[in-house]
PDB file of N, CA, C and O in Angstrom:
ATOM      1  N   MET N 223       0.855  -1.193   0.000  1.00 75.00           N
ATOM      2  CA  MET N 223       0.000   0.000   0.000  1.00 75.00           C
ATOM      3  C   MET N 223       0.890   1.242   0.000  1.00 75.00           C
ATOM      4  O   MET N 223       1.793   1.370   0.812  1.00 75.00           O
ATOM      5  N   ALA N 224       0.619   2.142  -0.908  1.00 86.00           N
ATOM      6  CA  ALA N 224       1.405   3.369  -1.021  1.00 86.00           C
ATOM      7  C   ALA N 224       1.042   4.345   0.099  1.00 86.00           C
ATOM      8  O   ALA N 224      -0.104   4.406   0.544  1.00 86.00           O
ATOM      9  N   LYS N 225       2.037   5.089   0.522  1.00 93.00           N
ATOM     10  CA  LYS N 225       1.832   6.088   1.570  1.00 93.00           C
ATOM     11  C   LYS N 225       0.992   7.243   1.020  1.00 93.00           C
ATOM     12  O   LYS N 225       1.184   7.664  -0.112  1.00 93.00           O
ATOM     13  N   LYS N 226       0.071   7.737   1.814  1.00 97.00           N
ATOM     14  CA  LYS N 226      -0.783   8.865   1.440  1.00 97.00           C
ATOM     15  C   LYS N 226      -0.355  10.105   2.204  1.00 97.00           C
ATOM     16  O   LYS N 226       0.152  10.011   3.323  1.00 97.00           O
ATOM     17  N   TYR N 227      -0.587  11.241   1.601  1.00 98.00           N
ATOM     18  CA  TYR N 227      -0.291  12.526   2.237  1.00 98.00           C
ATOM     19  C   TYR N 227      -1.558  13.364   2.223  1.00 98.00           C
ATOM     20  O   TYR N 227      -2.412  13.202   1.352  1.00 98.00           O
ATOM     21  N   TYR N 228      -1.661  14.253   3.195  1.00 98.00           N
ATOM     22  CA  TYR N 228      -2.865  15.057   3.356  1.00 98.00           C
ATOM     23  C   TYR N 228      -2.503  16.518   3.549  1.00 98.00           C
ATOM     24  O   TYR N 228      -1.550  16.841   4.250  1.00 98.00           O
ATOM     25  N   VAL N 229      -3.307  17.374   2.938  1.00 98.00           N
ATOM     26  CA  VAL N 229      -3.267  18.810   3.228  1.00 98.00           C
ATOM     27  C   VAL N 229      -4.494  19.058   4.086  1.00 98.00           C
ATOM     28  O   VAL N 229      -5.567  18.493   3.843  1.00 98.00           O
ATOM     29  N   TYR N 230      -4.343  19.886   5.102  1.00 98.00           N
ATOM     30  CA  TYR N 230      -5.458  20.131   6.016  1.00 98.00           C
ATOM     31  C   TYR N 230      -5.489  21.594   6.430  1.00 98.00           C
ATOM     32  O   TYR N 230      -4.485  22.298   6.371  1.00 98.00           O
ATOM     33  N   ILE N 231      -6.673  22.016   6.836  1.00 98.00           N
ATOM     34  CA  ILE N 231      -6.855  23.358   7.403  1.00 98.00           C
ATOM     35  C   ILE N 231      -7.523  23.181   8.753  1.00 98.00           C
ATOM     36  O   ILE N 231      -8.531  22.478   8.871  1.00 98.00           O
ATOM     37  N   LEU N 232      -6.944  23.821   9.767  1.00 98.00           N
ATOM     38  CA  LEU N 232      -7.506  23.808  11.111  1.00 98.00           C
ATOM     39  C   LEU N 232      -8.168  25.137  11.413  1.00 98.00           C
ATOM     40  O   LEU N 232      -7.658  26.186  11.012  1.00 98.00           O
ATOM     41  N   LEU N 233      -9.261  25.110  12.135  1.00 98.00           N
ATOM     42  CA  LEU N 233      -9.879  26.307  12.691  1.00 98.00           C
ATOM     43  C   LEU N 233      -9.356  26.439  14.110  1.00 98.00           C
ATOM     44  O   LEU N 233      -9.352  25.463  14.868  1.00 98.00           O
ATOM     45  N   THR N 234      -8.897  27.637  14.481  1.00 97.00           N
ATOM     46  CA  THR N 234      -8.370  27.845  15.828  1.00 97.00           C
ATOM     47  C   THR N 234      -9.385  28.570  16.702  1.00 97.00           C
ATOM     48  O   THR N 234     -10.363  29.136  16.207  1.00 97.00           O
ATOM     49  N   GLU N 235      -9.104  28.579  17.999  1.00 97.00           N
ATOM     50  CA  GLU N 235     -10.008  29.229  18.959  1.00 97.00           C
ATOM     51  C   GLU N 235     -10.103  30.736  18.726  1.00 97.00           C
ATOM     52  O   GLU N 235     -11.051  31.367  19.182  1.00 97.00           O
ATOM     53  N   LYS N 236      -9.157  31.320  18.026  1.00 96.00           N
ATOM     54  CA  LYS N 236      -9.172  32.761  17.717  1.00 96.00           C
ATOM     55  C   LYS N 236      -9.809  33.032  16.355  1.00 96.00           C
ATOM     56  O   LYS N 236      -9.668  34.116  15.796  1.00 96.00           O
ATOM     57  N   ASN N 237     -10.498  32.008  15.809  1.00 97.00           N
ATOM     58  CA  ASN N 237     -11.182  32.103  14.522  1.00 97.00           C
ATOM     59  C   ASN N 237     -10.211  32.394  13.371  1.00 97.00           C
ATOM     60  O   ASN N 237     -10.522  33.149  12.460  1.00 97.00           O
ATOM     61  N   THR N 238      -9.022  31.795  13.451  1.00 97.00           N
ATOM     62  CA  THR N 238      -8.051  31.878  12.364  1.00 97.00           C
ATOM     63  C   THR N 238      -7.883  30.481  11.784  1.00 97.00           C
ATOM     64  O   THR N 238      -8.349  29.494  12.367  1.00 97.00           O
ATOM     65  N   TYR N 239      -7.207  30.400  10.646  1.00 97.00           N
ATOM     66  CA  TYR N 239      -6.964  29.120  10.001  1.00 97.00           C
ATOM     67  C   TYR N 239      -5.472  28.820   9.964  1.00 97.00           C
ATOM     68  O   TYR N 239      -4.649  29.719   9.836  1.00 97.00           O
ATOM     69  N   TYR N 240      -5.169  27.543  10.082  1.00 97.00           N
ATOM     70  CA  TYR N 240      -3.800  27.064   9.937  1.00 97.00           C
ATOM     71  C   TYR N 240      -3.819  25.960   8.897  1.00 97.00           C
ATOM     72  O   TYR N 240      -4.644  25.041   8.966  1.00 97.00           O
ATOM     73  N   CYS N 241      -2.909  26.038   7.928  1.00 98.00           N
ATOM     74  CA  CYS N 241      -2.826  25.034   6.865  1.00 98.00           C
ATOM     75  C   CYS N 241      -1.506  24.287   6.980  1.00 98.00           C
ATOM     76  O   CYS N 241      -0.461  24.894   7.236  1.00 98.00           O
ATOM     77  N   GLY N 242      -1.548  22.987   6.778  1.00 98.00           N
ATOM     78  CA  GLY N 242      -0.343  22.178   6.814  1.00 98.00           C
ATOM     79  C   GLY N 242      -0.520  20.910   6.003  1.00 98.00           C
ATOM     80  O   GLY N 242      -1.570  20.679   5.410  1.00 98.00           O
ATOM     81  N   TYR N 243       0.530  20.080   5.981  1.00 98.00           N
ATOM     82  CA  TYR N 243       0.436  18.774   5.327  1.00 98.00           C
ATOM     83  C   TYR N 243       1.052  17.725   6.246  1.00 98.00           C
ATOM     84  O   TYR N 243       1.851  18.034   7.125  1.00 98.00           O
ATOM     85  N   THR N 244       0.655  16.480   6.030  1.00 98.00           N
ATOM     86  CA  THR N 244       1.119  15.382   6.884  1.00 98.00           C
ATOM     87  C   THR N 244       0.893  14.054   6.177  1.00 98.00           C
ATOM     88  O   THR N 244       0.161  13.993   5.186  1.00 98.00           O
ATOM     89  N   ASP N 245       1.468  12.996   6.735  1.00 98.00           N
ATOM     90  CA  ASP N 245       1.185  11.654   6.234  1.00 98.00           C
ATOM     91  C   ASP N 245       0.260  10.894   7.199  1.00 98.00           C
ATOM     92  O   ASP N 245      -0.113   9.763   6.933  1.00 98.00           O
ATOM     93  N   ASN N 246      -0.106  11.536   8.317  1.00 97.00           N
ATOM     94  CA  ASN N 246      -1.028  10.921   9.282  1.00 97.00           C
ATOM     95  C   ASN N 246      -1.869  12.038   9.906  1.00 97.00           C
ATOM     96  O   ASN N 246      -1.440  12.679  10.859  1.00 97.00           O
ATOM     97  N   LEU N 247      -3.035  12.228   9.376  1.00 97.00           N
ATOM     98  CA  LEU N 247      -3.875  13.370   9.749  1.00 97.00           C
ATOM     99  C   LEU N 247      -4.273  13.375  11.223  1.00 97.00           C
ATOM    100  O   LEU N 247      -4.137  14.392  11.903  1.00 97.00           O
ATOM    101  N   GLN N 248      -4.733  12.252  11.736  1.00 97.00           N
ATOM    102  CA  GLN N 248      -5.185  12.220  13.131  1.00 97.00           C
ATOM    103  C   GLN N 248      -4.028  12.416  14.113  1.00 97.00           C
ATOM    104  O   GLN N 248      -4.162  13.117  15.108  1.00 97.00           O
ATOM    105  N   ARG N 249      -2.886  11.789  13.830  1.00 98.00           N
ATOM    106  CA  ARG N 249      -1.724  11.960  14.704  1.00 98.00           C
ATOM    107  C   ARG N 249      -1.254  13.414  14.697  1.00 98.00           C
ATOM    108  O   ARG N 249      -0.955  13.994  15.742  1.00 98.00           O
ATOM    109  N   ARG N 250      -1.237  14.031  13.510  1.00 98.00           N
ATOM    110  CA  ARG N 250      -0.787  15.425  13.406  1.00 98.00           C
ATOM    111  C   ARG N 250      -1.748  16.353  14.146  1.00 98.00           C
ATOM    112  O   ARG N 250      -1.321  17.275  14.842  1.00 98.00           O
ATOM    113  N   PHE N 251      -3.051  16.133  14.014  1.00 98.00           N
ATOM    114  CA  PHE N 251      -4.030  16.951  14.726  1.00 98.00           C
ATOM    115  C   PHE N 251      -3.827  16.827  16.236  1.00 98.00           C
ATOM    116  O   PHE N 251      -3.861  17.831  16.960  1.00 98.00           O
ATOM    117  N   GLN N 252      -3.584  15.610  16.714  1.00 97.00           N
ATOM    118  CA  GLN N 252      -3.343  15.404  18.139  1.00 97.00           C
ATOM    119  C   GLN N 252      -2.106  16.177  18.591  1.00 97.00           C
ATOM    120  O   GLN N 252      -2.103  16.780  19.659  1.00 97.00           O
ATOM    121  N   LYS N 253      -1.054  16.191  17.772  1.00 97.00           N
ATOM    122  CA  LYS N 253       0.157  16.948  18.104  1.00 97.00           C
ATOM    123  C   LYS N 253      -0.148  18.442  18.186  1.00 97.00           C
ATOM    124  O   LYS N 253       0.367  19.147  19.060  1.00 97.00           O
ATOM    125  N   HIS N 254      -0.984  18.940  17.284  1.00 97.00           N
ATOM    126  CA  HIS N 254      -1.386  20.351  17.339  1.00 97.00           C
ATOM    127  C   HIS N 254      -2.113  20.642  18.652  1.00 97.00           C
ATOM    128  O   HIS N 254      -1.841  21.642  19.314  1.00 97.00           O
ATOM    129  N   ILE N 255      -3.024  19.776  19.021  1.00 96.00           N
ATOM    130  CA  ILE N 255      -3.781  19.955  20.270  1.00 96.00           C
ATOM    131  C   ILE N 255      -2.840  19.969  21.477  1.00 96.00           C
ATOM    132  O   ILE N 255      -3.019  20.759  22.406  1.00 96.00           O
ATOM    133  N   GLU N 256      -1.832  19.118  21.442  1.00 96.00           N
ATOM    134  CA  GLU N 256      -0.870  19.033  22.546  1.00 96.00           C
ATOM    135  C   GLU N 256       0.131  20.186  22.539  1.00 96.00           C
ATOM    136  O   GLU N 256       0.917  20.329  23.473  1.00 96.00           O
ATOM    137  N   GLY N 257       0.112  21.005  21.478  1.00 94.00           N
ATOM    138  CA  GLY N 257       1.050  22.121  21.383  1.00 94.00           C
ATOM    139  C   GLY N 257       2.438  21.699  20.952  1.00 94.00           C
ATOM    140  O   GLY N 257       3.411  22.405  21.186  1.00 94.00           O
ATOM    141  N   LYS N 258       2.550  20.547  20.279  1.00 95.00           N
ATOM    142  CA  LYS N 258       3.845  20.000  19.890  1.00 95.00           C
ATOM    143  C   LYS N 258       4.060  19.971  18.380  1.00 95.00           C
ATOM    144  O   LYS N 258       5.033  19.378  17.912  1.00 95.00           O
ATOM    145  N   ALA N 259       3.176  20.597  17.604  1.00 93.00           N
ATOM    146  CA  ALA N 259       3.282  20.460  16.147  1.00 93.00           C
ATOM    147  C   ALA N 259       3.820  21.709  15.461  1.00 93.00           C
ATOM    148  O   ALA N 259       4.700  21.618  14.624  1.00 93.00           O
ATOM    149  N   ALA N 260       3.293  22.855  15.777  1.00 94.00           N
ATOM    150  CA  ALA N 260       3.687  24.086  15.095  1.00 94.00           C
ATOM    151  C   ALA N 260       3.629  25.255  16.068  1.00 94.00           C
ATOM    152  O   ALA N 260       2.767  25.295  16.946  1.00 94.00           O
ATOM    153  N   LYS N 261       4.531  26.177  15.896  1.00 94.00           N
ATOM    154  CA  LYS N 261       4.569  27.358  16.768  1.00 94.00           C
ATOM    155  C   LYS N 261       3.232  28.108  16.728  1.00 94.00           C
ATOM    156  O   LYS N 261       2.721  28.549  17.756  1.00 94.00           O
ATOM    157  N   TYR N 262       2.660  28.224  15.538  1.00 96.00           N
ATOM    158  CA  TYR N 262       1.395  28.948  15.380  1.00 96.00           C
ATOM    159  C   TYR N 262       0.293  28.331  16.230  1.00 96.00           C
ATOM    160  O   TYR N 262      -0.450  29.045  16.911  1.00 96.00           O
ATOM    161  N   THR N 263       0.181  27.011  16.216  1.00 96.00           N
ATOM    162  CA  THR N 263      -0.906  26.364  16.967  1.00 96.00           C
ATOM    163  C   THR N 263      -0.599  26.227  18.453  1.00 96.00           C
ATOM    164  O   THR N 263      -1.463  25.789  19.217  1.00 96.00           O
ATOM    165  N   ARG N 264       0.584  26.603  18.883  1.00 95.00           N
ATOM    166  CA  ARG N 264       0.835  26.721  20.320  1.00 95.00           C
ATOM    167  C   ARG N 264       0.178  27.996  20.842  1.00 95.00           C
ATOM    168  O   ARG N 264      -0.313  28.043  21.956  1.00 95.00           O
ATOM    169  N   SER N 265       0.167  29.050  20.010  1.00 94.00           N
ATOM    170  CA  SER N 265      -0.438  30.331  20.385  1.00 94.00           C
ATOM    171  C   SER N 265      -1.927  30.377  20.083  1.00 94.00           C
ATOM    172  O   SER N 265      -2.695  31.009  20.797  1.00 94.00           O
ATOM    173  N   PHE N 266      -2.319  29.745  18.984  1.00 95.00           N
ATOM    174  CA  PHE N 266      -3.706  29.739  18.531  1.00 95.00           C
ATOM    175  C   PHE N 266      -4.186  28.287  18.540  1.00 95.00           C
ATOM    176  O   PHE N 266      -3.989  27.555  17.581  1.00 95.00           O
ATOM    177  N   LYS N 267      -4.791  27.887  19.645  1.00 96.00           N
ATOM    178  CA  LYS N 267      -5.175  26.488  19.842  1.00 96.00           C
ATOM    179  C   LYS N 267      -6.194  26.018  18.802  1.00 96.00           C
ATOM    180  O   LYS N 267      -7.213  26.675  18.578  1.00 96.00           O
ATOM    181  N   PRO N 268      -5.942  24.857  18.189  1.00 97.00           N
ATOM    182  CA  PRO N 268      -6.877  24.343  17.178  1.00 97.00           C
ATOM    183  C   PRO N 268      -8.146  23.787  17.810  1.00 97.00           C
ATOM    184  O   PRO N 268      -8.106  23.195  18.888  1.00 97.00           O
ATOM    185  N   ILE N 269      -9.253  23.998  17.107  1.00 97.00           N
ATOM    186  CA  ILE N 269     -10.547  23.481  17.555  1.00 97.00           C
ATOM    187  C   ILE N 269     -10.911  22.227  16.762  1.00 97.00           C
ATOM    188  O   ILE N 269     -11.306  21.217  17.326  1.00 97.00           O
ATOM    189  N   LYS N 270     -10.794  22.333  15.432  1.00 97.00           N
ATOM    190  CA  LYS N 270     -11.176  21.192  14.590  1.00 97.00           C
ATOM    191  C   LYS N 270     -10.531  21.308  13.224  1.00 97.00           C
ATOM    192  O   LYS N 270     -10.080  22.372  12.810  1.00 97.00           O
ATOM    193  N   ILE N 271     -10.538  20.174  12.522  1.00 98.00           N
ATOM    194  CA  ILE N 271     -10.092  20.129  11.133  1.00 98.00           C
ATOM    195  C   ILE N 271     -11.302  20.516  10.288  1.00 98.00           C
ATOM    196  O   ILE N 271     -12.344  19.860  10.371  1.00 98.00           O
ATOM    197  N   VAL N 272     -11.168  21.582   9.498  1.00 98.00           N
ATOM    198  CA  VAL N 272     -12.297  22.017   8.680  1.00 98.00           C
ATOM    199  C   VAL N 272     -12.165  21.580   7.221  1.00 98.00           C
ATOM    200  O   VAL N 272     -13.126  21.628   6.461  1.00 98.00           O
ATOM    201  N   TYR N 273     -10.959  21.133   6.845  1.00 98.00           N
ATOM    202  CA  TYR N 273     -10.732  20.713   5.462  1.00 98.00           C
ATOM    203  C   TYR N 273      -9.557  19.755   5.423  1.00 98.00           C
ATOM    204  O   TYR N 273      -8.572  19.947   6.130  1.00 98.00           O
ATOM    205  N   SER N 274      -9.665  18.722   4.599  1.00 98.00           N
ATOM    206  CA  SER N 274      -8.517  17.861   4.312  1.00 98.00           C
ATOM    207  C   SER N 274      -8.694  17.256   2.928  1.00 98.00           C
ATOM    208  O   SER N 274      -9.821  17.063   2.456  1.00 98.00           O
ATOM    209  N   LYS N 275      -7.559  17.011   2.289  1.00 98.00           N
ATOM    210  CA  LYS N 275      -7.560  16.411   0.959  1.00 98.00           C
ATOM    211  C   LYS N 275      -6.377  15.465   0.878  1.00 98.00           C
ATOM    212  O   LYS N 275      -5.284  15.772   1.343  1.00 98.00           O
ATOM    213  N   GLU N 276      -6.602  14.292   0.280  1.00 98.00           N
ATOM    214  CA  GLU N 276      -5.583  13.248   0.184  1.00 98.00           C
ATOM    215  C   GLU N 276      -4.805  13.374  -1.129  1.00 98.00           C
ATOM    216  O   GLU N 276      -5.379  13.692  -2.166  1.00 98.00           O
ATOM    217  N   PHE N 277      -3.498  13.071  -1.050  1.00 98.00           N
ATOM    218  CA  PHE N 277      -2.622  13.111  -2.223  1.00 98.00           C
ATOM    219  C   PHE N 277      -1.771  11.849  -2.269  1.00 98.00           C
ATOM    220  O   PHE N 277      -1.491  11.234  -1.242  1.00 98.00           O
ATOM    221  N   GLU N 278      -1.338  11.498  -3.471  1.00 97.00           N
ATOM    222  CA  GLU N 278      -0.516  10.313  -3.686  1.00 97.00           C
ATOM    223  C   GLU N 278       0.959  10.552  -3.353  1.00 97.00           C
ATOM    224  O   GLU N 278       1.682   9.610  -3.078  1.00 97.00           O
ATOM    225  N   SER N 279       1.405  11.819  -3.415  1.00 97.00           N
ATOM    226  CA  SER N 279       2.820  12.089  -3.156  1.00 97.00           C
ATOM    227  C   SER N 279       2.989  13.291  -2.229  1.00 97.00           C
ATOM    228  O   SER N 279       2.131  14.170  -2.156  1.00 97.00           O
ATOM    229  N   LYS N 280       4.122  13.313  -1.562  1.00 97.00           N
ATOM    230  CA  LYS N 280       4.465  14.418  -0.676  1.00 97.00           C
ATOM    231  C   LYS N 280       4.562  15.721  -1.467  1.00 97.00           C
ATOM    232  O   LYS N 280       4.110  16.766  -1.011  1.00 97.00           O
ATOM    233  N   GLN N 281       5.137  15.651  -2.659  1.00 98.00           N
ATOM    234  CA  GLN N 281       5.304  16.845  -3.485  1.00 98.00           C
ATOM    235  C   GLN N 281       3.957  17.462  -3.867  1.00 98.00           C
ATOM    236  O   GLN N 281       3.806  18.683  -3.831  1.00 98.00           O
ATOM    237  N   GLU N 282       2.991  16.627  -4.215  1.00 98.00           N
ATOM    238  CA  GLU N 282       1.650  17.133  -4.549  1.00 98.00           C
ATOM    239  C   GLU N 282       1.032  17.822  -3.334  1.00 98.00           C
ATOM    240  O   GLU N 282       0.427  18.890  -3.461  1.00 98.00           O
ATOM    241  N   ALA N 283       1.166  17.214  -2.170  1.00 98.00           N
ATOM    242  CA  ALA N 283       0.605  17.795  -0.948  1.00 98.00           C
ATOM    243  C   ALA N 283       1.283  19.121  -0.626  1.00 98.00           C
ATOM    244  O   ALA N 283       0.608  20.091  -0.268  1.00 98.00           O
ATOM    245  N   GLN N 284       2.594  19.187  -0.757  1.00 98.00           N
ATOM    246  CA  GLN N 284       3.314  20.433  -0.476  1.00 98.00           C
ATOM    247  C   GLN N 284       2.914  21.538  -1.450  1.00 98.00           C
ATOM    248  O   GLN N 284       2.755  22.688  -1.040  1.00 98.00           O
ATOM    249  N   ARG N 285       2.732  21.183  -2.710  1.00 98.00           N
ATOM    250  CA  ARG N 285       2.290  22.178  -3.704  1.00 98.00           C
ATOM    251  C   ARG N 285       0.916  22.737  -3.355  1.00 98.00           C
ATOM    252  O   ARG N 285       0.666  23.935  -3.436  1.00 98.00           O
ATOM    253  N   GLU N 286       0.020  21.841  -2.957  1.00 98.00           N
ATOM    254  CA  GLU N 286      -1.334  22.276  -2.597  1.00 98.00           C
ATOM    255  C   GLU N 286      -1.318  23.113  -1.319  1.00 98.00           C
ATOM    256  O   GLU N 286      -2.033  24.113  -1.223  1.00 98.00           O
ATOM    257  N   GLU N 287      -0.510  22.736  -0.348  1.00 98.00           N
ATOM    258  CA  GLU N 287      -0.383  23.529   0.872  1.00 98.00           C
ATOM    259  C   GLU N 287       0.078  24.946   0.521  1.00 98.00           C
ATOM    260  O   GLU N 287      -0.479  25.930   1.005  1.00 98.00           O
ATOM    261  N   TYR N 288       1.084  25.055  -0.311  1.00 98.00           N
ATOM    262  CA  TYR N 288       1.606  26.358  -0.726  1.00 98.00           C
ATOM    263  C   TYR N 288       0.521  27.185  -1.423  1.00 98.00           C
ATOM    264  O   TYR N 288       0.348  28.367  -1.142  1.00 98.00           O
ATOM    265  N   ARG N 289      -0.236  26.526  -2.318  1.00 98.00           N
ATOM    266  CA  ARG N 289      -1.318  27.220  -3.037  1.00 98.00           C
ATOM    267  C   ARG N 289      -2.377  27.738  -2.059  1.00 98.00           C
ATOM    268  O   ARG N 289      -2.800  28.891  -2.129  1.00 98.00           O
ATOM    269  N   ILE N 290      -2.789  26.896  -1.119  1.00 98.00           N
ATOM    270  CA  ILE N 290      -3.825  27.277  -0.151  1.00 98.00           C
ATOM    271  C   ILE N 290      -3.354  28.417   0.737  1.00 98.00           C
ATOM    272  O   ILE N 290      -4.104  29.346   1.009  1.00 98.00           O
ATOM    273  N   LYS N 291      -2.115  28.364   1.176  1.00 97.00           N
ATOM    274  CA  LYS N 291      -1.592  29.415   2.058  1.00 97.00           C
ATOM    275  C   LYS N 291      -1.607  30.785   1.386  1.00 97.00           C
ATOM    276  O   LYS N 291      -1.670  31.801   2.075  1.00 97.00           O
ATOM    277  N   ARG N 292      -1.575  30.823   0.071  1.00 98.00           N
ATOM    278  CA  ARG N 292      -1.598  32.099  -0.644  1.00 98.00           C
ATOM    279  C   ARG N 292      -3.020  32.610  -0.890  1.00 98.00           C
ATOM    280  O   ARG N 292      -3.198  33.750  -1.324  1.00 98.00           O
ATOM    281  N   LEU N 293      -4.031  31.803  -0.604  1.00 98.00           N
ATOM    282  CA  LEU N 293      -5.425  32.211  -0.811  1.00 98.00           C
ATOM    283  C   LEU N 293      -5.881  33.175   0.278  1.00 98.00           C
ATOM    284  O   LEU N 293      -5.408  33.119   1.412  1.00 98.00           O
ATOM    285  N   SER N 294      -6.847  34.004  -0.077  1.00 97.00           N
ATOM    286  CA  SER N 294      -7.476  34.873   0.921  1.00 97.00           C
ATOM    287  C   SER N 294      -8.320  34.006   1.862  1.00 97.00           C
ATOM    288  O   SER N 294      -8.643  32.852   1.552  1.00 97.00           O
ATOM    289  N   ARG N 295      -8.690  34.572   2.979  1.00 97.00           N
ATOM    290  CA  ARG N 295      -9.550  33.855   3.931  1.00 97.00           C
ATOM    291  C   ARG N 295     -10.844  33.409   3.259  1.00 97.00           C
ATOM    292  O   ARG N 295     -11.298  32.281   3.438  1.00 97.00           O
ATOM    293  N   GLU N 296     -11.434  34.298   2.475  1.00 97.00           N
ATOM    294  CA  GLU N 296     -12.700  33.986   1.797  1.00 97.00           C
ATOM    295  C   GLU N 296     -12.538  32.806   0.843  1.00 97.00           C
ATOM    296  O   GLU N 296     -13.392  31.919   0.784  1.00 97.00           O
ATOM    297  N   LYS N 297     -11.447  32.775   0.100  1.00 97.00           N
ATOM    298  CA  LYS N 297     -11.239  31.668  -0.844  1.00 97.00           C
ATOM    299  C   LYS N 297     -10.929  30.360  -0.121  1.00 97.00           C
ATOM    300  O   LYS N 297     -11.317  29.298  -0.582  1.00 97.00           O
ATOM    301  N   LYS N 298     -10.254  30.451   1.017  1.00 97.00           N
ATOM    302  CA  LYS N 298     -10.022  29.238   1.824  1.00 97.00           C
ATOM    303  C   LYS N 298     -11.362  28.687   2.278  1.00 97.00           C
ATOM    304  O   LYS N 298     -11.595  27.471   2.237  1.00 97.00           O
ATOM    305  N   GLU N 299     -12.246  29.571   2.716  1.00 97.00           N
ATOM    306  CA  GLU N 299     -13.550  29.121   3.213  1.00 97.00           C
ATOM    307  C   GLU N 299     -14.383  28.484   2.114  1.00 97.00           C
ATOM    308  O   GLU N 299     -15.174  27.582   2.378  1.00 97.00           O
ATOM    309  N   LEU N 300     -14.183  28.899   0.871  1.00 96.00           N
ATOM    310  CA  LEU N 300     -14.907  28.272  -0.238  1.00 96.00           C
ATOM    311  C   LEU N 300     -14.506  26.811  -0.415  1.00 96.00           C
ATOM    312  O   LEU N 300     -15.295  26.020  -0.934  1.00 96.00           O
ATOM    313  N   LEU N 301     -13.313  26.453  -0.005  1.00 93.00           N
ATOM    314  CA  LEU N 301     -12.853  25.061  -0.103  1.00 93.00           C
ATOM    315  C   LEU N 301     -13.687  24.121   0.756  1.00 93.00           C
ATOM    316  O   LEU N 301     -13.880  22.963   0.405  1.00 93.00           O
ATOM    317  N   PHE N 302     -14.141  24.593   1.889  1.00 90.00           N
ATOM    318  CA  PHE N 302     -14.835  23.682   2.807  1.00 90.00           C
ATOM    319  C   PHE N 302     -16.260  24.069   3.141  1.00 90.00           C
ATOM    320  O   PHE N 302     -16.864  23.491   4.024  1.00 90.00           O
ATOM    321  N   LYS N 303     -16.820  25.020   2.428  1.00 86.00           N
ATOM    322  CA  LYS N 303     -18.230  25.366   2.662  1.00 86.00           C
ATOM    323  C   LYS N 303     -19.091  24.901   1.528  1.00 86.00           C
ATOM    324  O   LYS N 303     -18.671  24.567   0.487  1.00 86.00           O
TER     325      LYS N 303
END
């Protein structure tokens, strides 16, 4: 079985979004909750995953993460509404 990669967007308690990629979505979310994943989510505690998409390669996931991070808040919200 080939390894899968995921791009995800988290909603934080301050009503901001955090975008990242991982090969294990649930484990990465747990690390964010514990404050061990990213500096941003140590300051802005995550509430839930509002968007995720699966990719076949790490490079595809990284490209999509980069694309999403450049979107406006409104365009990010269109992804998951």
